[in-house]
PDB file of C-alpha atoms in Angstrom:
ATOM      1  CA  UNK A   7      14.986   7.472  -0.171  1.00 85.00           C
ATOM      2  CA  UNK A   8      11.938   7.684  -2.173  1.00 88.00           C
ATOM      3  CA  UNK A   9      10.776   3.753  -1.797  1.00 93.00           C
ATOM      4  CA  UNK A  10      11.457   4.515   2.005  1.00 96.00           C
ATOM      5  CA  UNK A  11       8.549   7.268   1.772  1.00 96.00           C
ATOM      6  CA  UNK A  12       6.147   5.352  -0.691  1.00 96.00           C
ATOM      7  CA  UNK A  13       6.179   3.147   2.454  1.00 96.00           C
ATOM      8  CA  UNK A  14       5.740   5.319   5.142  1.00 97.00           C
ATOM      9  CA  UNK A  15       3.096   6.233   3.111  1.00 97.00           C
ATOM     10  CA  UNK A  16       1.437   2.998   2.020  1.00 97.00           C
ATOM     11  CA  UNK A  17       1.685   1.960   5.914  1.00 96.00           C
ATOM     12  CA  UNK A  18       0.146   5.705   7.075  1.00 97.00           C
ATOM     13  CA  UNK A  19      -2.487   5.192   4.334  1.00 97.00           C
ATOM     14  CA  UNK A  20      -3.999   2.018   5.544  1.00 96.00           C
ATOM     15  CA  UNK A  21      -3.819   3.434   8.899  1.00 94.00           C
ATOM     16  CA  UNK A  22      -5.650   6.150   7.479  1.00 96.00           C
ATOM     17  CA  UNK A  23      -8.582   3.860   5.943  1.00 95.00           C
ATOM     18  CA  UNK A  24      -8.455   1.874   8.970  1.00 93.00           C
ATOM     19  CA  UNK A  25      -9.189   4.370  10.980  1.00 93.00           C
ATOM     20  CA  UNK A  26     -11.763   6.262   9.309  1.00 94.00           C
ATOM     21  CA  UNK A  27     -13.632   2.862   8.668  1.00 93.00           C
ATOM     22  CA  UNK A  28     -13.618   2.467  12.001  1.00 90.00           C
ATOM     23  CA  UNK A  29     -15.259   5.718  12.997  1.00 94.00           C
ATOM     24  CA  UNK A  30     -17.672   5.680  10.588  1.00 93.00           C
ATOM     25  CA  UNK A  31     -18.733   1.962  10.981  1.00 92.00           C
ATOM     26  CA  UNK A  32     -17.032  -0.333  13.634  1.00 88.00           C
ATOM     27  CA  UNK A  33     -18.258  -3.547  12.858  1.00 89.00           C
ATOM     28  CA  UNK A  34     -16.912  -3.102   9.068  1.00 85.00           C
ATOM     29  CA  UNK A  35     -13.621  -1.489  10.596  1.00 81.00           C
ATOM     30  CA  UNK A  36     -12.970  -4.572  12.918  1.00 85.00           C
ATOM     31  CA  UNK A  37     -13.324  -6.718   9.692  1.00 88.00           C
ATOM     32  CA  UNK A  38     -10.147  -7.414   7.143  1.00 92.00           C
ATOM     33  CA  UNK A  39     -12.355  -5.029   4.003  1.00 92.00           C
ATOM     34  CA  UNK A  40     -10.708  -1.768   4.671  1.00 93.00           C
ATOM     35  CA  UNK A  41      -7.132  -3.840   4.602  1.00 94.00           C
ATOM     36  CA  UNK A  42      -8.249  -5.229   1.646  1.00 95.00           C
ATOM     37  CA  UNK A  43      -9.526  -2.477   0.051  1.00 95.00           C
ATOM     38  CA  UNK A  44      -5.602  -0.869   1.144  1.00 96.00           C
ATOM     39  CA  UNK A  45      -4.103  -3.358  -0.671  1.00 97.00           C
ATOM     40  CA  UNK A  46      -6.093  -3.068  -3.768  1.00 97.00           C
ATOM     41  CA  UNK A  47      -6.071   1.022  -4.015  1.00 97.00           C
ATOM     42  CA  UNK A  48      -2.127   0.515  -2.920  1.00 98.00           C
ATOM     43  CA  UNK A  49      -1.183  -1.741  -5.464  1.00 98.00           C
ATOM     44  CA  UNK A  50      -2.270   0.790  -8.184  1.00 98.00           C
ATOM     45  CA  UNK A  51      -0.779   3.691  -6.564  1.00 97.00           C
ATOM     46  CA  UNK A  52       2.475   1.235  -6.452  1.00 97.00           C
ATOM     47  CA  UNK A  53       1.919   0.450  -9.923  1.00 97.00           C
ATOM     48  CA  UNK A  54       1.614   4.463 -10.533  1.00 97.00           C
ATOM     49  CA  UNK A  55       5.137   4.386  -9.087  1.00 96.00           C
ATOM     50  CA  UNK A  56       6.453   1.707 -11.417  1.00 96.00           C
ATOM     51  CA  UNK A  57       5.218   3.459 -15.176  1.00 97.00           C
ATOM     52  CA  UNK A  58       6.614   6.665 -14.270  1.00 96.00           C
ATOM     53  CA  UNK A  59       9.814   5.072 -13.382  1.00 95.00           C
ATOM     54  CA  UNK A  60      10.066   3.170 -16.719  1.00 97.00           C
ATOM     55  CA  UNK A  61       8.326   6.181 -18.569  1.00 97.00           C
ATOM     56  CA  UNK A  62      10.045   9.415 -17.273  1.00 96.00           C
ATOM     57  CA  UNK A  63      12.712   8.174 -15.327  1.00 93.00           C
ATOM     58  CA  UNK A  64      14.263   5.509 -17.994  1.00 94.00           C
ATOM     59  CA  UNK A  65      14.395   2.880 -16.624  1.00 95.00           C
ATOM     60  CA  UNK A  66      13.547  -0.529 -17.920  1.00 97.00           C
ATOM     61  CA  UNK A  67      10.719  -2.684 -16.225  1.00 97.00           C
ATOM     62  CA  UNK A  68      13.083  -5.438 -15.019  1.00 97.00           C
ATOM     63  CA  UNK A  69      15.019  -2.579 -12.858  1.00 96.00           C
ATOM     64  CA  UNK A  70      11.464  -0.980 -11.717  1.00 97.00           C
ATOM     65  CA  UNK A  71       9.766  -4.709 -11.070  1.00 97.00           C
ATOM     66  CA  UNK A  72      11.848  -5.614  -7.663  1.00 97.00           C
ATOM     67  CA  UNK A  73      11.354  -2.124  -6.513  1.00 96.00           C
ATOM     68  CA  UNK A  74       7.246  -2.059  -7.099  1.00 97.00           C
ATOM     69  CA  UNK A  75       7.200  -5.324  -5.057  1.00 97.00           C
ATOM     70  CA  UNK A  76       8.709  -3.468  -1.979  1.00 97.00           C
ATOM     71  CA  UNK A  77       6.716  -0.643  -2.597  1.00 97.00           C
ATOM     72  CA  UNK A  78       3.377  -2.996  -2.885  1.00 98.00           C
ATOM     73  CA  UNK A  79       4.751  -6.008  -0.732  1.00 98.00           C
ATOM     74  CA  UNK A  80       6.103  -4.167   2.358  1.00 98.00           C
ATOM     75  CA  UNK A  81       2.910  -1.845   3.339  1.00 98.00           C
ATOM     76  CA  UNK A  82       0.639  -4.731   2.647  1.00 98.00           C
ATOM     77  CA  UNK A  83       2.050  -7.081   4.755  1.00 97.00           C
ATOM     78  CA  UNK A  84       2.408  -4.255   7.920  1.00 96.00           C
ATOM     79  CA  UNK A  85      -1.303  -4.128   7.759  1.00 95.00           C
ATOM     80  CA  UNK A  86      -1.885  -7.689   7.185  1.00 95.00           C
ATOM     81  CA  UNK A  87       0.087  -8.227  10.470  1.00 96.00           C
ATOM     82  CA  UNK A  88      -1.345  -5.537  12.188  1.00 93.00           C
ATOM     83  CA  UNK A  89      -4.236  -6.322  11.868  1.00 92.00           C
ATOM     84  CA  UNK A  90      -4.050  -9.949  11.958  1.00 92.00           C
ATOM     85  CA  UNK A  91      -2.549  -8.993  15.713  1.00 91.00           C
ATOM     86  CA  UNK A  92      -5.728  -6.770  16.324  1.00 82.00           C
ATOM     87  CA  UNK A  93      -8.271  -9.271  15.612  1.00 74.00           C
TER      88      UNK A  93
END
């Protein structure tokens, strides 16, 4: 239940940054920088996700690495296809 928020998240963040981007400057927002700059702010906040799993929740990287990737992989590539369908 909790990777199925971080993703609902990570996908209503970058709609977030895409939208704001947008409003305050449309010719940046129509470009692929605030998807990129998603991905890069997401993957740490993904990465966040991942040491407090292996540090306060126990578990061992190798458990926490395939769930990280679906954290990072799955938002990433919404807005990657979203947008690649908007432009």
């Amino acid at each position: 239940m909790r990777s199925l928020l971080f993703i609902v998240a990570g996908t209503g963040l970058w709609l977030m940054i895409h939208t704001l981007v947008k409003v305050i400057d449309p010719q940046v927002g129509n470009g692929w920088i605030p998807t990129v700059a998603f991905a890069i702010i997401w993957f740490f906040i993904a990465g966040w996700n991942m040491w407090v799993g292996v540090t306060q929740a126990g578990y061992t990287v190798m458990e926490e690495l395939p769930i990280f990737l679906l954290i990072y992989i799955v938002p990433v590539a919404i807005a990657g296809l979203i947008k690649a369908k908007l432009h």
